[in-house]
mmCIF file of C-alpha atoms in Angstrom:
data_model
loop_
_atom_site.group_PDB
_atom_site.id
_atom_site.type_symbol
_atom_site.label_atom_id
_atom_site.label_comp_id
_atom_site.label_asym_id
_atom_site.label_seq_id
_atom_site.Cartn_x
_atom_site.Cartn_y
_atom_site.Cartn_z
ATOM 1 C CA GLY A 1 88.449 122.708 132.872
ATOM 2 C CA PRO A 2 92.020 123.930 133.260
ATOM 3 C CA ASP A 3 91.945 126.074 130.135
ATOM 4 C CA TYR A 4 91.263 129.783 130.230
ATOM 5 C CA PRO A 5 90.281 130.776 126.669
ATOM 6 C CA ASP A 6 90.118 134.476 127.521
ATOM 7 C CA THR A 7 93.884 134.517 128.022
ATOM 8 C CA MET A 8 94.530 133.536 124.388
ATOM 9 C CA ALA A 9 94.383 137.204 123.380
ATOM 10 C CA ARG A 10 97.291 137.949 125.737
ATOM 11 C CA TRP A 11 99.748 135.466 124.242
ATOM 12 C CA GLU A 12 102.188 136.028 121.441
ATOM 13 C CA PRO A 13 100.909 135.097 117.967
ATOM 14 C CA TRP A 14 103.211 132.066 117.621
ATOM 15 C CA VAL A 15 101.834 130.663 120.901
ATOM 16 C CA ARG A 16 98.234 130.925 119.674
ATOM 17 C CA ARG A 17 99.218 129.216 116.418
ATOM 18 C CA GLN A 18 100.868 126.363 118.308
ATOM 19 C CA VAL A 19 97.849 125.878 120.591
ATOM 20 C CA ILE A 20 95.422 125.828 117.642
ATOM 21 C CA GLY A 21 97.667 123.466 115.691
ATOM 22 C CA PHE A 22 98.041 121.089 118.622
ATOM 23 C CA GLU A 23 94.299 121.009 119.280
ATOM 24 C CA LEU A 24 93.505 120.232 115.653
ATOM 25 C CA LEU A 25 96.202 117.578 115.265
ATOM 26 C CA SER A 26 95.184 115.975 118.570
ATOM 27 C CA SER A 27 91.697 115.395 117.168
ATOM 28 C CA LEU A 28 92.980 113.553 114.058
ATOM 29 C CA SER A 29 94.053 109.973 113.590
ATOM 30 C CA PHE A 30 95.422 108.090 110.606
ATOM 31 C CA ALA A 31 95.092 104.489 109.526
ATOM 32 C CA SER A 32 96.527 102.793 106.461
ATOM 33 C CA ALA A 33 95.700 99.499 104.848
ATOM 34 C CA GLY A 34 97.112 97.332 102.061
ATOM 35 C CA THR A 35 100.507 97.063 100.521
ATOM 36 C CA THR A 36 102.454 99.867 98.878
ATOM 37 C CA ALA A 37 101.167 98.584 95.534
ATOM 38 C CA ASN A 38 97.534 98.801 96.638
ATOM 39 C CA ALA A 39 97.455 101.174 99.593
ATOM 40 C CA SER A 40 94.811 103.393 101.100
ATOM 41 C CA GLY A 41 94.789 105.812 103.975
ATOM 42 C CA THR A 42 91.997 107.291 106.078
ATOM 43 C CA VAL A 43 92.220 110.466 108.134
ATOM 44 C CA SER A 44 89.586 110.532 110.880
ATOM 45 C CA ALA A 45 88.343 112.996 113.464
ATOM 46 C CA GLY A 46 86.949 110.983 116.331
ATOM 47 C CA ALA A 47 84.808 108.237 114.856
ATOM 48 C CA ASN A 48 84.199 110.121 111.610
ATOM 49 C CA ALA A 49 86.314 109.610 108.513
ATOM 50 C CA VAL A 50 87.394 112.945 107.066
ATOM 51 C CA VAL A 51 88.967 111.564 103.910
ATOM 52 C CA ARG A 52 89.950 108.230 102.414
ATOM 53 C CA LEU A 53 92.568 108.159 99.692
ATOM 54 C CA ILE A 54 93.470 105.220 97.474
ATOM 55 C CA ARG A 55 96.882 105.098 95.854
ATOM 56 C CA PRO A 56 96.666 105.097 92.034
ATOM 57 C CA THR A 57 98.176 102.089 90.324
ATOM 58 C CA PRO A 58 101.210 102.504 88.042
ATOM 59 C CA ALA A 59 98.952 101.690 85.062
ATOM 60 C CA MET A 60 96.559 104.500 86.043
ATOM 61 C CA VAL A 61 99.453 106.930 86.283
ATOM 62 C CA ARG A 62 100.865 105.946 82.878
ATOM 63 C CA GLU A 63 97.497 106.031 81.118
ATOM 64 C CA ASN A 64 95.923 109.094 82.749
ATOM 65 C CA GLN A 65 98.409 111.204 84.654
ATOM 66 C CA LEU A 66 101.554 111.263 82.510
ATOM 67 C CA PRO A 67 99.709 112.588 79.422
ATOM 68 C CA GLN A 68 98.319 115.392 81.585
ATOM 69 C CA VAL A 69 101.783 116.242 82.913
ATOM 70 C CA PHE A 70 103.202 116.318 79.361
ATOM 71 C CA GLY A 71 100.241 118.476 78.238
ATOM 72 C CA TYR A 72 100.945 121.057 80.940
ATOM 73 C CA ALA A 73 104.509 121.459 79.635
ATOM 74 C CA ASP A 74 103.172 123.965 77.091
ATOM 75 C CA LEU A 75 102.389 126.346 79.968
ATOM 76 C CA ARG A 76 105.988 126.520 81.180
ATOM 77 C CA ARG A 77 107.136 129.487 79.099
ATOM 78 C CA ASP A 78 104.160 131.715 79.941
ATOM 79 C CA ARG A 79 104.081 130.833 83.646
ATOM 80 C CA ALA A 80 107.768 130.351 84.472
ATOM 81 C CA SER A 81 108.105 133.315 86.839
ATOM 82 C CA GLU A 82 104.807 132.461 88.541
ATOM 83 C CA ILE A 83 105.871 128.816 88.974
ATOM 84 C CA GLN A 84 109.201 129.882 90.468
ATOM 85 C CA ALA A 85 107.472 132.265 92.884
ATOM 86 C CA GLN A 86 105.119 129.501 94.063
ATOM 87 C CA ILE A 87 107.777 126.880 94.821
ATOM 88 C CA SER A 88 107.641 127.396 98.563
ATOM 89 C CA GLU A 89 105.457 130.441 99.168
ATOM 90 C CA PHE A 90 102.177 130.986 97.373
ATOM 91 C CA PHE A 91 100.246 132.742 100.136
ATOM 92 C CA PRO A 92 101.003 136.270 98.785
ATOM 93 C CA PHE A 93 98.823 135.403 95.773
ATOM 94 C CA PHE A 94 95.866 134.852 98.128
ATOM 95 C CA ALA A 95 96.784 137.861 100.262
ATOM 96 C CA SER A 96 96.640 140.186 97.259
ATOM 97 C CA LEU A 97 93.279 138.788 96.196
ATOM 98 C CA CYS A 98 91.727 139.218 99.662
ATOM 99 C CA HIS A 99 93.655 142.365 100.587
ATOM 100 C CA LEU A 100 95.172 140.758 103.675
ATOM 101 C CA HIS A 101 97.541 143.002 105.598
ATOM 102 C CA PRO A 102 99.969 141.834 108.327
ATOM 103 C CA GLU A 103 98.563 144.338 110.853
ATOM 104 C CA ARG A 104 94.937 144.686 109.817
ATOM 105 C CA SER A 105 94.393 140.963 109.208
ATOM 106 C CA ARG A 106 96.760 139.550 111.828
ATOM 107 C CA PHE A 107 94.293 137.085 113.381
ATOM 108 C CA THR A 108 93.247 135.776 109.975
ATOM 109 C CA LEU A 109 96.916 135.259 109.091
ATOM 110 C CA GLU A 110 97.526 133.515 112.429
ATOM 111 C CA LEU A 111 94.614 131.162 111.798
ATOM 112 C CA LEU A 112 95.790 130.335 108.266
ATOM 113 C CA THR A 113 99.339 129.703 109.494
ATOM 114 C CA ALA A 114 98.063 127.344 112.211
ATOM 115 C CA LEU A 115 95.856 125.493 109.719
ATOM 116 C CA ARG A 116 98.722 125.235 107.238
ATOM 117 C CA PHE A 117 100.844 123.598 109.939
ATOM 118 C CA VAL A 118 98.062 121.036 110.479
ATOM 119 C CA VAL A 119 97.467 120.240 106.804
ATOM 120 C CA VAL A 120 101.206 119.937 106.049
ATOM 121 C CA ALA A 121 101.680 117.499 108.938
ATOM 122 C CA THR A 122 98.613 115.529 107.844
ATOM 123 C CA GLN A 123 99.539 115.375 104.170
ATOM 124 C CA MET A 124 103.103 114.293 104.950
ATOM 125 C CA ARG A 125 101.752 111.419 107.042
ATOM 126 C CA VAL A 126 99.526 110.325 104.166
ATOM 127 C CA LYS A 127 102.356 110.768 101.624
ATOM 128 C CA GLN A 128 104.560 108.520 103.770
ATOM 129 C CA ALA A 129 101.912 105.788 103.919
ATOM 130 C CA LEU A 130 101.036 105.805 100.219
ATOM 131 C CA ALA A 131 104.624 106.330 98.969
ATOM 132 C CA MET A 132 103.485 107.458 95.527
ATOM 133 C CA PRO A 133 106.311 107.854 92.981
ATOM 134 C CA ARG A 134 106.612 111.191 91.212
ATOM 135 C CA PRO A 135 106.114 111.600 87.445
ATOM 136 C CA VAL A 136 109.886 111.893 86.946
ATOM 137 C CA ASP A 137 110.166 108.386 88.425
ATOM 138 C CA TYR A 138 107.990 107.104 85.570
ATOM 139 C CA SER A 139 109.580 109.003 82.689
ATOM 140 C CA GLN A 140 112.931 110.711 82.193
ATOM 141 C CA GLN A 141 111.256 112.903 79.554
ATOM 142 C CA ILE A 142 109.503 114.930 82.251
ATOM 143 C CA MET A 143 112.600 117.075 82.944
ATOM 144 C CA PRO A 144 111.231 119.102 85.894
ATOM 145 C CA MET A 145 111.838 122.850 85.707
ATOM 146 C CA ILE A 146 112.119 122.994 89.520
ATOM 147 C CA GLN A 147 113.856 120.774 92.063
ATOM 148 C CA THR A 148 111.840 117.610 92.664
ATOM 149 C CA PRO A 149 110.832 117.535 96.356
ATOM 150 C CA GLY A 150 112.231 114.836 98.608
ATOM 151 C CA HIS A 151 108.900 113.196 99.393
ATOM 152 C CA SER A 152 106.194 111.321 97.525
ATOM 153 C CA SER A 153 103.728 113.044 95.227
ATOM 154 C CA PHE A 154 100.300 112.010 96.495
ATOM 155 C CA PRO A 155 98.361 113.827 97.755
ATOM 156 C CA SER A 156 99.625 117.039 96.202
ATOM 157 C CA GLY A 157 100.809 119.345 98.974
ATOM 158 C CA HIS A 158 100.166 122.465 96.929
ATOM 159 C CA ALA A 159 96.612 121.267 96.227
ATOM 160 C CA VAL A 160 95.897 120.524 99.885
ATOM 161 C CA GLU A 161 97.285 123.850 101.093
ATOM 162 C CA THR A 162 95.891 126.132 98.396
ATOM 163 C CA PHE A 163 92.379 124.713 98.594
ATOM 164 C CA MET A 164 92.540 125.005 102.396
ATOM 165 C CA PHE A 165 93.412 128.695 101.977
ATOM 166 C CA ALA A 166 90.643 129.179 99.415
ATOM 167 C CA THR A 167 88.039 127.389 101.558
ATOM 168 C CA VAL A 168 88.874 129.184 104.809
ATOM 169 C CA LEU A 169 89.103 132.618 103.217
ATOM 170 C CA ALA A 170 85.817 132.067 101.369
ATOM 171 C CA GLU A 171 84.126 131.074 104.653
ATOM 172 C CA LEU A 172 85.501 134.127 106.453
ATOM 173 C CA VAL A 173 84.055 136.524 103.865
ATOM 174 C CA ALA A 174 80.878 134.554 103.127
ATOM 175 C CA GLY A 175 78.559 136.783 105.190
ATOM 176 C CA ARG A 176 79.922 140.025 103.768
ATOM 177 C CA GLU A 177 79.877 138.636 100.245
ATOM 178 C CA THR A 178 76.232 137.579 100.595
ATOM 179 C CA GLN A 179 75.334 141.141 101.595
ATOM 180 C CA LEU A 180 77.234 142.660 98.669
ATOM 181 C CA TYR A 181 76.376 140.026 96.046
ATOM 182 C CA PRO A 182 73.206 138.151 97.102
ATOM 183 C CA SER A 183 73.004 135.984 93.979
ATOM 184 C CA SER A 184 76.683 135.141 93.487
ATOM 185 C CA HIS A 185 79.977 134.763 95.305
ATOM 186 C CA PRO A 186 82.702 136.220 93.050
ATOM 187 C CA LEU A 187 85.478 136.109 95.655
ATOM 188 C CA HIS A 188 84.765 132.446 96.411
ATOM 189 C CA ASP A 189 85.008 131.698 92.688
ATOM 190 C CA GLN A 190 88.236 133.702 92.327
ATOM 191 C CA LEU A 191 89.796 131.943 95.314
ATOM 192 C CA THR A 192 88.910 128.528 93.892
ATOM 193 C CA ARG A 193 90.289 129.437 90.465
ATOM 194 C CA LEU A 194 93.501 130.732 92.047
ATOM 195 C CA ALA A 195 93.945 127.488 94.012
ATOM 196 C CA ALA A 196 93.385 125.461 90.835
ATOM 197 C CA ARG A 197 95.901 127.589 88.894
ATOM 198 C CA ILE A 198 98.577 127.119 91.558
ATOM 199 C CA CYS A 199 97.940 123.351 91.425
ATOM 200 C CA VAL A 200 98.344 123.296 87.641
ATOM 201 C CA ASN A 201 101.494 125.413 87.927
ATOM 202 C CA ARG A 202 102.934 122.864 90.332
ATOM 203 C CA VAL A 203 102.354 120.049 87.838
#
């Protein structure tokens, strides 16, 4: 074909990220069904569905989600500085856990940046289709401690991105971790717990 993969190493990092992002996005498609009150969306790669999401009903949100949001309010005081730091940039938390360095780990960082571009574009497309109101739209008692983003709430962007980081980083170190810890994978567990904590902080 017309591509010369060996030349990728010669390009600037931002070019490699764009090429990877384009290739991944080109392989995805999105289809939605239903009304905004009963909507679902499916992201597919080729003929295979990657994920299908169904929009929660307002009753489900009131009965199950709002109590959880109110329950997390108790964490605000202890985690305020952490929550503020994670508003737009939470990657340094992963970088410190995996000891990623801009020079030593440059290709890993390029890959994660390219994948983040893909998952943000994908999640925004799904958010647009499902148009899920945010908790503050259901109750004025929520009183967000950070600026409410200007897009819908489902799926959670922080959840999608942090678990992508955790999954990719765990895969990249899986072989080394198996050699060091044959019966367990402590870094994988730490990465997953960190992703979950960032998600809770966002709520």
